Amino acid sequence: MRALALLIICLVAVGLAHNSTSDEHTEGQKYHGESLAWTPCPVSPTLDGDHQLECSNLLVPMDQFNASNNGFNNEKHFNISLIRLRGKNATANGNINILLNPGGPGGSGMSLMYRWGVDISQVVGENFNLLSFDPRGVNASTPYVKCYPTPSNKTQASQNSWTGTDPYNLTESSGNWWASSIIYSQACKQTMGEHGEYINTPQTAADMNSILDAVGQEDLYYWGFSYGTILGQTYATMYPERARRVIIDGVANEFDWFTNWSDRESNDDTDKVFEGFVDECIKAGNQTCPLAQLAETKEELTEKLISTIWALREEPAPVYVNNTVSGLVGFSDVWNNAVFNALYNPLRWAPLATALTPLVQTGNATTFFLHYMLPSTAQSYNDYDEGDANDYIRYNDGVSGPALSPATPEELIPAVLEASNNTIFGSQQWPGYFNRRSWAVRKTTDFVPERGVRTAHPLLILSTTYDPVCPLISARSANDAFVGSRLVEVQGYGHCSLAVPSNCVNDIVRQYFVEGVLPESNVVCGPKLPLPYFPAENSTTGATSPVHTTGQAS
């Protein structure tokens, strides 16, 4: 089987964008027991020239729980975009669909299938169809979440609301963020209108029932990554009788997500992954990790990296290649974007080390700029516009709004520090807490997670040892909440099990979906091979992760 981490499919197609013509009705193929019409997907009707890929749309009520909110003739709805990779033997085996969610929130199921459908199919086998979807408000589903009518409106609002204070000084910037967050939340509320109140995880969980009903399937088969584990846990709690095969992979803490103002626990292992990057570089030596030539120990290298990158707060590094290629490399470009995103998958570590070496050694940021910041060469982790879905879903789900938050900027500062001071990457979370405090969209969900949930069949829970945003402790919390569930830890660094290829994990996943077999107890799986974090054939291409990785993903 091809290594999951080596597949990169470039998607430059209008069919995946939020402005696609997904609302247009097209006659397509119908299958026995299904109410949907499927057509060949607009980007490609097949993957790898062998697997059939089909697309459809499904109208779901704006409010799944109270029909009186959907208008006299139920005219208020969401149009959900669906994509399916048909297993070669699925028809002969009951046409069972495994629903997939890539995370986010705001991650596109359409994008996930194009990037990783074939590889996930190789894990679960050809007896299943893989069915993913853009959740309500996301990507090709409509109405699409956005807080400003046009991108230029959003850019202008951002420019007008920033007064030039230091974004890395919480005390100095708090007033600016406080005021800006009020503008942002009001724009979100006005632009999305009534539909915006119903963009949340419990509604999406109910949409999954609508999808299952449309394909004639009673039981949920599901594999959710990152935020997809919040969706999976929510579904399993709300509809335990239909949760027949549910895998949650790279687990976020559902109790924090819905009931706590802070998601501090998500930072628990972030710094450990960064330490792993530095440690593995020193172990590899300067022949395969060029950063290793700059220090004798991991402690020394850590100090050099942090001091160099932190200095960019005061003085960004200028890059001039020619009169069409130039720019400034700042702290956020390096620390929050490149370094933090590299923590998601160790296959990104080698190109990061190559790009950072001249910056640390001589202050020359050209290599970094050309790899990470030029549109034509920059490593892209998402090929679609997420819009404002991440914020919308997160704040609609959780504790948010002025009534449930500190009342003044001065009171908010210590709360923000308490929520983020357990990681050296904490400053990137600061603006989000101000947005959470000012959130103005009316809350329509009162969902509260439960413990002792007994599902139709126990859940399978997957986690790496060190996950930068969904730590192992959160997976253990889910293990405690769902009766009979089993936790499989795959030894290594990265976000979700697919960051660490493992035959042991693949076998467990396949047996679970096919036969419902779970390990007798919680187990630890090793990687497929000793992972070459810094391979001899170094390059600056890097590999992407199958899960959505915008910002502090959960």
Coordinates of C-alpha atoms in Angstrom, one line a residue:
M1 CA 0.0 0.0 0.0
R2 CA 1.2 3.5 -0.8
A3 CA 2.2 5.4 2.2
L4 CA -0.7 7.7 3.2
A5 CA 1.7 10.6 3.7
L6 CA 3.1 10.6 0.2
L7 CA -0.1 11.4 -1.7
I8 CA -0.6 15.1 -2.6
I9 CA -3.4 15.9 -5.1
C10 CA -3.4 19.5 -6.2
L11 CA -6.9 20.8 -6.4
V12 CA -7.4 23.9 -8.5
A13 CA -11.0 23.5 -9.5
V14 CA -14.1 25.6 -9.3
G15 CA -16.1 22.5 -8.4
L16 CA -14.6 22.6 -4.9
A17 CA -15.0 26.2 -4.2
H18 CA -17.9 27.8 -2.2
N19 CA -19.1 29.5 -5.3
S20 CA -19.7 26.3 -7.2
T21 CA -23.0 25.6 -8.9
S22 CA -24.0 23.0 -6.3
D23 CA -27.5 24.3 -6.1
E24 CA -28.2 23.5 -9.7
H25 CA -30.3 20.4 -10.3
T26 CA -28.7 17.8 -12.5
E27 CA -30.3 14.4 -13.4
G28 CA -28.1 11.6 -12.2
Q29 CA -27.9 8.0 -11.3
K30 CA -30.0 6.6 -8.5
Y31 CA -29.2 3.4 -6.6
H32 CA -31.6 0.9 -5.0
G33 CA -32.8 2.1 -1.6
E34 CA -31.5 5.6 -2.1
S35 CA -33.3 8.9 -2.7
L36 CA -30.3 10.8 -4.1
A37 CA -29.3 11.3 -7.7
W38 CA -25.5 11.0 -8.1
T39 CA -23.5 12.5 -11.0
P40 CA -19.8 12.3 -11.9
C41 CA -17.9 14.8 -9.8
P42 CA -16.9 18.0 -11.6
V43 CA -13.2 17.8 -11.0
S44 CA -12.7 14.2 -11.9
P45 CA -15.2 11.2 -12.1
T46 CA -12.5 8.9 -10.9
L47 CA -9.5 8.8 -8.5
D48 CA -6.3 7.1 -9.6
G49 CA -8.2 6.1 -12.8
D50 CA -9.8 3.2 -11.0
H51 CA -12.2 4.3 -8.3
Q52 CA -15.6 5.9 -9.3
L53 CA -16.2 9.3 -7.7
E54 CA -19.7 10.7 -7.6
C55 CA -21.3 13.8 -6.2
S56 CA -24.7 14.8 -5.1
N57 CA -26.6 17.4 -2.9
L58 CA -29.1 17.0 -0.1
L59 CA -31.5 19.6 1.3
V60 CA -31.8 19.5 5.1
P61 CA -33.9 21.7 7.3
M62 CA -32.4 24.9 8.7
D63 CA -33.4 23.7 12.1
Q64 CA -33.4 19.9 12.5
F65 CA -35.0 20.0 15.9
N66 CA -37.9 22.5 15.5
A67 CA -39.7 22.5 12.2
S68 CA -41.7 25.6 13.1
N69 CA -38.4 27.6 12.5
N70 CA -38.1 26.4 8.9
G71 CA -40.9 28.5 7.4
F72 CA -44.5 27.8 6.3
N73 CA -43.4 25.6 3.4
N74 CA -40.1 24.5 4.9
E75 CA -38.4 26.9 2.5
K76 CA -35.5 27.5 5.0
H77 CA -32.8 24.9 4.5
F78 CA -29.2 24.1 3.9
N79 CA -28.0 22.5 0.7
I80 CA -25.3 19.9 1.7
S81 CA -22.7 18.9 -0.9
L82 CA -21.9 15.2 -0.9
I83 CA -19.1 13.2 -2.4
R84 CA -18.7 9.4 -2.5
L85 CA -15.9 7.1 -3.6
R86 CA -17.5 3.7 -4.4
G87 CA -15.8 0.6 -3.1
K88 CA -15.3 -2.0 -5.8
N89 CA -17.1 -4.7 -3.7
A90 CA -19.5 -2.4 -1.9
T91 CA -22.6 -3.2 -3.9
A92 CA -22.2 -6.9 -3.2
N93 CA -21.6 -6.3 0.5
G94 CA -24.7 -4.2 1.2
N95 CA -23.6 -0.8 0.0
I96 CA -22.4 0.3 3.4
N97 CA -21.2 3.9 3.5
I98 CA -18.5 5.1 5.9
L99 CA -19.0 8.8 6.5
L100 CA -15.8 10.9 6.8
N101 CA -15.2 14.3 8.4
P102 CA -11.7 15.9 8.1
G103 CA -12.0 18.3 11.0
G104 CA -11.7 22.1 11.3
P105 CA -14.3 23.0 12.1
G106 CA -14.8 24.2 8.6
G107 CA -12.8 21.4 6.9
S108 CA -14.1 20.3 3.5
G109 CA -15.2 16.7 3.0
M110 CA -14.9 17.3 -0.8
S111 CA -11.3 18.2 -0.4
L112 CA -10.6 15.3 1.9
M113 CA -11.9 12.8 -0.6
Y114 CA -9.9 14.1 -3.5
R115 CA -6.7 14.1 -1.4
W116 CA -7.1 11.0 0.6
G117 CA -10.0 8.9 -0.6
V118 CA -8.0 6.2 -2.3
D119 CA -5.6 5.9 0.6
I120 CA -8.3 5.6 3.2
S121 CA -10.0 3.1 1.0
Q122 CA -6.9 1.0 1.0
V123 CA -7.0 1.0 4.8
V124 CA -10.7 0.0 5.2
G125 CA -10.9 -2.2 2.1
E126 CA -13.1 -2.3 -1.0
N127 CA -16.2 -3.5 0.8
F128 CA -17.3 0.0 1.7
N129 CA -18.2 3.2 0.0
L130 CA -16.5 6.3 1.4
L131 CA -19.0 9.2 1.8
S132 CA -18.0 12.6 2.8
F133 CA -19.7 16.0 2.8
D134 CA -19.2 19.7 3.3
P135 CA -21.1 20.4 6.6
R136 CA -23.7 23.1 6.7
G137 CA -22.0 26.5 6.0
V138 CA -18.8 24.9 4.8
N139 CA -17.2 25.2 1.3
A140 CA -19.6 24.0 -1.4
S141 CA -22.6 23.7 0.9
T142 CA -24.9 26.6 0.9
P143 CA -25.5 29.1 2.4
Y144 CA -21.8 29.4 2.8
V145 CA -20.5 30.9 6.1
K146 CA -18.9 34.3 5.7
C147 CA -18.9 37.3 8.0
Y148 CA -18.5 39.9 5.3
P149 CA -20.3 40.0 1.9
T150 CA -17.0 40.0 -0.1
P151 CA -13.3 39.3 0.6
S152 CA -12.5 42.9 0.0
N153 CA -15.0 43.9 2.6
K154 CA -13.3 41.6 5.1
T155 CA -9.8 43.0 4.2
Q156 CA -11.0 46.6 4.5
A157 CA -12.6 45.9 7.9
S158 CA -9.4 44.3 9.1
Q159 CA -7.3 47.3 8.0
N160 CA -9.7 49.8 9.5
S161 CA -9.9 48.1 12.9
W162 CA -6.2 47.8 13.6
T163 CA -4.5 50.8 15.2
G164 CA -0.9 49.7 15.0
T165 CA -0.4 48.3 18.5
D166 CA 2.0 45.5 19.2
P167 CA 0.1 42.2 18.4
Y168 CA 2.5 40.3 20.6
N169 CA 1.9 42.3 23.7
L170 CA -1.4 41.2 25.2
T171 CA -1.8 44.1 27.5
E172 CA -1.1 46.7 24.8
S173 CA -3.3 45.0 22.2
S174 CA -6.2 44.0 24.3
G175 CA -8.2 47.2 23.7
N176 CA -7.7 46.9 20.0
W177 CA -8.8 43.2 19.9
W178 CA -11.7 44.0 22.2
A179 CA -13.1 46.7 19.8
S180 CA -12.2 44.7 16.7
S181 CA -14.0 41.6 18.0
I182 CA -17.2 43.6 18.5
I183 CA -17.1 44.7 14.8
Y184 CA -16.4 41.2 13.7
S185 CA -19.1 39.5 15.7
Q186 CA -21.7 42.0 14.5
A187 CA -20.7 41.5 10.9
C188 CA -21.0 37.7 11.3
K189 CA -24.5 38.1 12.8
Q190 CA -25.7 40.5 10.1
T191 CA -24.2 38.7 7.1
M192 CA -25.5 35.2 7.9
G193 CA -28.8 36.3 9.3
E194 CA -31.1 33.6 10.7
H195 CA -29.2 30.7 9.1
G196 CA -26.1 31.6 11.1
E197 CA -27.9 30.6 14.3
Y198 CA -28.2 27.0 13.2
I199 CA -24.6 26.4 12.1
N200 CA -23.4 24.2 15.0
T201 CA -22.3 20.7 15.7
P202 CA -25.6 19.2 17.0
Q203 CA -27.4 20.4 13.8
T204 CA -24.6 18.8 11.7
A205 CA -25.0 15.5 13.7
A206 CA -28.7 15.5 12.8
D207 CA -27.7 16.2 9.2
M208 CA -25.7 13.0 9.3
N209 CA -29.0 11.2 10.0
S210 CA -30.5 12.9 7.0
I211 CA -27.6 11.7 4.9
L212 CA -27.9 8.1 6.2
D213 CA -31.7 8.1 5.5
A214 CA -31.1 9.4 2.0
V215 CA -28.7 6.5 1.2
G216 CA -31.0 4.0 2.9
Q217 CA -28.6 3.2 5.7
E218 CA -29.8 2.8 9.3
D219 CA -26.4 2.5 11.1
L220 CA -23.7 5.1 11.2
Y221 CA -20.2 3.9 10.1
Y222 CA -17.9 6.9 10.6
W223 CA -14.3 8.0 10.8
G224 CA -13.8 11.5 12.1
F225 CA -10.5 13.4 12.4
S226 CA -9.7 16.3 14.8
Y227 CA -12.8 18.4 15.1
G228 CA -14.5 15.4 13.4
T229 CA -14.1 13.7 16.8
I230 CA -16.3 16.4 18.4
L231 CA -18.9 15.7 15.7
G232 CA -18.5 11.9 16.2
Q233 CA -18.9 12.1 20.0
T234 CA -21.9 14.5 19.6
Y235 CA -23.6 12.1 17.3
A236 CA -22.8 9.0 19.5
T237 CA -24.3 10.8 22.5
M238 CA -27.4 12.1 20.7
Y239 CA -28.1 9.0 18.6
P240 CA -26.4 6.1 20.4
E241 CA -28.8 3.5 18.9
R242 CA -27.5 4.3 15.4
A243 CA -23.7 4.6 16.3
R244 CA -22.7 1.1 15.0
R245 CA -19.1 1.8 13.9
V246 CA -17.6 5.1 15.1
I247 CA -13.9 5.9 15.0
I248 CA -12.7 9.2 16.5
D249 CA -9.1 10.0 15.5
G250 CA -7.0 12.8 17.0
V251 CA -9.5 13.5 19.8
A252 CA -10.7 16.8 21.1
N253 CA -12.2 17.1 24.6
E254 CA -16.0 17.4 24.1
F255 CA -16.6 18.6 27.6
D256 CA -14.2 21.5 27.1
W257 CA -15.6 22.2 23.7
F258 CA -19.2 22.6 24.8
T259 CA -19.0 23.6 28.4
N260 CA -15.7 25.5 29.1
W261 CA -14.8 29.0 28.0
S262 CA -11.2 27.9 27.6
D263 CA -9.8 25.0 25.6
R264 CA -6.5 25.0 27.5
E265 CA -6.2 21.2 27.4
S266 CA -5.7 21.3 23.7
N267 CA -2.2 22.8 24.3
D268 CA -1.1 20.0 26.6
D269 CA 1.3 18.3 24.2
T270 CA 2.0 21.1 21.7
D271 CA 5.5 22.0 23.2
K272 CA 6.4 18.3 23.4
V273 CA 6.0 18.0 19.6
F274 CA 8.2 21.0 19.1
E275 CA 10.8 19.5 21.4
G276 CA 10.5 16.3 19.4
F277 CA 11.3 18.2 16.2
V278 CA 14.4 19.7 17.8
D279 CA 15.5 16.4 19.4
E280 CA 15.1 14.3 16.3
C281 CA 17.1 16.9 14.3
I282 CA 20.0 16.7 16.7
K283 CA 19.8 12.9 16.6
A284 CA 19.8 12.9 12.8
G285 CA 22.9 15.1 12.5
N286 CA 23.7 17.9 10.1
Q287 CA 23.9 15.6 7.1
T288 CA 20.2 15.2 7.0
C289 CA 19.0 18.0 9.3
P290 CA 21.1 21.1 8.5
L291 CA 19.9 22.9 11.7
A292 CA 22.0 20.3 13.7
Q293 CA 25.2 22.0 12.5
L294 CA 24.2 25.1 14.6
A295 CA 24.2 23.4 18.0
E296 CA 25.6 20.6 20.0
T297 CA 22.5 19.8 22.1
K298 CA 18.7 20.1 21.7
E299 CA 18.6 22.7 24.5
E300 CA 21.1 24.9 22.6
L301 CA 19.3 24.5 19.3
T302 CA 16.0 25.3 20.9
E303 CA 17.4 28.5 22.4
K304 CA 18.8 29.6 19.0
L305 CA 15.6 28.9 17.2
I306 CA 13.4 30.8 19.7
S307 CA 15.7 33.8 20.0
T308 CA 16.0 34.1 16.2
I309 CA 12.3 33.8 15.6
W310 CA 11.3 36.0 18.5
A311 CA 13.6 38.8 17.2
L312 CA 11.4 39.0 14.1
R313 CA 8.7 40.6 16.3
E314 CA 10.8 43.7 16.5
E315 CA 12.5 43.6 13.1
P316 CA 11.1 41.4 10.3
A317 CA 13.7 39.9 7.9
P318 CA 13.7 41.6 4.4
V319 CA 13.9 39.5 1.3
Y320 CA 14.7 40.9 -2.1
V321 CA 15.1 38.5 -5.0
N322 CA 14.1 40.9 -7.8
N323 CA 11.6 43.7 -8.4
T324 CA 8.7 41.2 -8.6
V325 CA 9.8 38.9 -5.8
S326 CA 10.3 40.5 -2.4
G327 CA 8.8 40.9 1.0
L328 CA 9.1 40.8 4.7
V329 CA 9.3 37.6 6.8
G330 CA 7.8 38.3 10.2
F331 CA 7.4 36.4 13.5
S332 CA 3.9 35.1 12.7
D333 CA 5.0 33.9 9.2
V334 CA 7.7 31.7 10.8
W335 CA 6.3 30.7 14.2
N336 CA 2.6 30.6 13.9
N337 CA 2.3 29.5 10.2
A338 CA 5.4 27.4 9.3
V339 CA 6.6 26.0 12.6
F340 CA 3.2 25.4 14.2
N341 CA 1.8 23.8 11.0
A342 CA 4.8 21.5 10.8
L343 CA 4.0 20.0 14.1
Y344 CA 0.9 18.3 12.6
N345 CA 3.0 15.9 10.5
P346 CA 6.7 14.9 10.9
L347 CA 7.0 14.7 7.2
R348 CA 7.0 18.5 7.2
W349 CA 10.0 18.6 9.6
A350 CA 12.8 18.2 7.0
P351 CA 11.7 21.0 4.7
L352 CA 11.1 23.3 7.7
A353 CA 14.7 22.6 8.9
T354 CA 16.1 23.3 5.5
A355 CA 14.2 26.6 5.3
L356 CA 15.1 27.7 8.8
T357 CA 18.8 27.0 8.7
P358 CA 20.0 30.1 6.8
L359 CA 17.6 32.3 8.8
V360 CA 19.1 31.1 12.1
Q361 CA 22.7 31.0 10.8
T362 CA 23.0 34.3 9.0
G363 CA 19.6 36.0 9.2
N364 CA 19.0 35.3 5.5
A365 CA 15.2 34.5 5.1
T366 CA 15.2 34.0 1.3
T367 CA 14.9 30.2 1.4
F368 CA 12.1 30.5 3.9
F369 CA 10.3 33.2 1.9
L370 CA 10.5 31.3 -1.4
H371 CA 9.2 28.0 0.2
Y372 CA 6.5 29.3 2.5
M373 CA 5.4 32.7 1.3
L374 CA 5.3 32.8 -2.5
P375 CA 1.9 31.9 -3.8
S376 CA 3.4 29.8 -6.6
T377 CA 5.6 27.7 -4.3
A378 CA 4.2 28.0 -0.8
Q379 CA 3.2 24.8 0.8
S380 CA -0.6 24.8 1.0
Y381 CA -2.5 22.9 3.6
N382 CA -6.0 23.7 2.3
D383 CA -7.1 24.2 -1.3
Y384 CA -10.4 26.0 -0.6
D385 CA -11.5 29.1 1.3
E386 CA -12.6 28.1 4.8
G387 CA -14.4 31.5 5.2
D388 CA -15.4 32.1 8.8
A389 CA -16.7 28.6 9.4
N390 CA -14.1 27.7 12.1
D391 CA -15.1 30.7 14.3
Y392 CA -18.8 30.3 13.6
I393 CA -19.1 26.7 14.6
R394 CA -16.7 26.9 17.5
Y395 CA -18.4 29.9 19.1
N396 CA -22.0 28.7 18.3
D397 CA -21.2 25.4 20.0
G398 CA -19.3 26.6 23.1
V399 CA -19.4 29.1 25.9
S400 CA -19.3 32.5 24.2
G401 CA -20.8 35.9 24.3
P402 CA -20.6 38.9 26.7
A403 CA -22.9 37.4 29.3
L404 CA -20.7 34.4 29.8
S405 CA -17.3 36.1 29.6
P406 CA -15.1 38.6 31.5
A407 CA -16.8 42.0 31.4
T408 CA -13.8 44.3 30.6
P409 CA -10.5 44.0 28.7
E410 CA -8.7 44.2 32.0
E411 CA -10.6 41.2 33.3
L412 CA -10.2 39.3 30.1
I413 CA -6.4 39.5 30.0
P414 CA -5.7 37.1 32.9
A415 CA -8.3 34.7 31.6
V416 CA -6.7 34.7 28.2
L417 CA -3.2 34.1 29.7
E418 CA -4.5 31.3 31.9
A419 CA -6.0 29.6 28.8
S420 CA -2.9 29.9 26.7
N421 CA 0.2 30.1 28.9
N422 CA 0.8 26.3 28.9
T423 CA 2.4 26.5 25.4
I424 CA 5.0 28.7 23.7
F425 CA 2.6 29.0 20.8
G426 CA -0.1 30.6 23.0
S427 CA 0.0 34.1 21.5
Q428 CA -1.7 32.9 18.3
Q429 CA -4.8 32.0 20.3
W430 CA -5.3 35.5 21.9
P431 CA -7.4 37.2 19.2
G432 CA -9.8 34.2 19.2
Y433 CA -10.6 34.6 22.9
F434 CA -11.6 38.2 22.2
N435 CA -13.9 37.0 19.4
R436 CA -15.4 34.4 21.7
R437 CA -16.1 37.0 24.3
S438 CA -17.9 39.3 21.8
W439 CA -19.8 36.7 19.9
A440 CA -23.2 38.1 19.1
V441 CA -25.0 35.3 17.2
R442 CA -27.9 33.9 19.1
K443 CA -27.2 30.4 20.6
T444 CA -29.7 27.8 19.6
T445 CA -28.1 24.6 21.0
D446 CA -28.1 23.5 24.7
F447 CA -26.3 20.2 24.0
V448 CA -24.2 19.0 26.9
P449 CA -21.9 16.0 26.6
E450 CA -22.6 13.0 28.8
R451 CA -20.6 10.2 30.5
G452 CA -21.5 6.5 30.5
V453 CA -22.9 6.6 27.0
R454 CA -23.7 3.2 25.7
T455 CA -23.7 3.0 21.9
A456 CA -25.0 0.3 19.6
H457 CA -21.4 -0.9 19.3
P458 CA -18.5 0.6 21.2
L459 CA -16.3 3.3 19.8
L460 CA -12.7 2.9 18.5
I461 CA -10.5 5.8 19.6
L462 CA -7.2 6.6 18.0
S463 CA -4.4 9.0 19.1
T464 CA -0.7 9.6 18.6
T465 CA 1.4 9.7 21.7
Y466 CA 2.1 13.4 21.1
D467 CA -0.5 15.4 19.2
P468 CA 0.0 19.1 18.9
V469 CA -3.7 20.1 19.3
C470 CA -5.6 17.1 20.4
P471 CA -3.5 15.5 23.2
L472 CA -3.7 11.9 24.4
I473 CA -5.4 13.0 27.6
S474 CA -8.4 14.1 25.6
A475 CA -8.6 10.7 24.0
R476 CA -8.5 9.2 27.4
S477 CA -11.4 11.4 28.4
A478 CA -13.5 10.1 25.5
N479 CA -12.5 6.5 26.4
D480 CA -13.9 7.1 29.9
A481 CA -17.1 8.7 28.5
F482 CA -18.2 5.9 26.1
V483 CA -18.9 2.5 27.6
G484 CA -16.8 -0.3 26.1
S485 CA -14.7 1.9 23.9
R486 CA -11.1 1.1 23.2
L487 CA -8.2 3.5 22.9
V488 CA -5.4 2.7 20.5
E489 CA -2.2 4.9 20.9
V490 CA 0.2 5.0 18.0
Q491 CA 3.7 5.8 19.1
G492 CA 5.0 9.0 17.5
Y493 CA 4.4 12.7 16.9
G494 CA 1.7 14.3 14.8
H495 CA -2.0 15.1 14.5
C496 CA -4.2 12.0 14.1
S497 CA -3.1 8.4 13.5
L498 CA -2.5 9.0 9.8
A499 CA 0.5 11.1 10.7
V500 CA 2.3 7.9 11.9
P501 CA 1.8 5.1 9.4
S502 CA 1.2 1.9 11.3
N503 CA 0.3 -1.6 10.1
C504 CA -1.0 -2.3 13.6
V505 CA -3.4 0.6 13.5
N506 CA -4.5 -0.2 9.9
D507 CA -5.3 -3.8 10.9
I508 CA -7.3 -2.7 13.9
V509 CA -9.3 -0.2 11.8
R510 CA -10.1 -2.7 9.1
Q511 CA -11.2 -5.4 11.5
Y512 CA -13.4 -2.9 13.4
F513 CA -15.2 -1.8 10.2
V514 CA -15.5 -5.2 8.7
E515 CA -16.3 -7.4 11.8
G516 CA -16.8 -5.0 14.6
V517 CA -13.8 -6.5 16.4
L518 CA -12.1 -4.3 19.1
P519 CA -8.9 -5.0 21.0
E520 CA -9.5 -6.8 24.3
S521 CA -8.1 -3.8 26.1
N522 CA -6.5 -0.4 25.3
V523 CA -3.3 -1.0 23.2
V524 CA -0.2 0.8 22.0
C525 CA 0.8 0.4 18.3
G526 CA 4.3 1.1 16.9
P527 CA 4.9 2.8 13.6
K528 CA 5.1 0.9 10.4
L529 CA 8.9 1.4 10.3
P530 CA 11.3 3.5 12.4
L531 CA 10.2 6.9 11.0
P532 CA 12.9 8.8 9.1
Y533 CA 12.1 12.2 10.4
F534 CA 14.9 13.7 8.4
P535 CA 15.5 11.4 5.4
A536 CA 18.7 11.3 3.5
E537 CA 17.0 12.6 0.4
N538 CA 16.0 16.0 1.8
S539 CA 13.9 18.4 -0.2
T540 CA 11.6 21.4 0.4
T541 CA 8.4 19.7 -0.9
G542 CA 7.0 18.4 2.3
A543 CA 3.7 16.4 2.7
T544 CA 0.4 17.5 3.8
S545 CA -1.9 15.9 6.4
P546 CA -5.3 14.4 5.6
V547 CA -6.9 16.5 8.3
H548 CA -7.8 20.1 8.2
T549 CA -5.1 22.2 9.8
T550 CA -6.1 25.8 10.0
G551 CA -4.9 27.6 13.1
Q552 CA -5.5 25.9 16.5
A553 CA -7.5 23.1 15.0
S554 CA -9.5 20.8 17.2

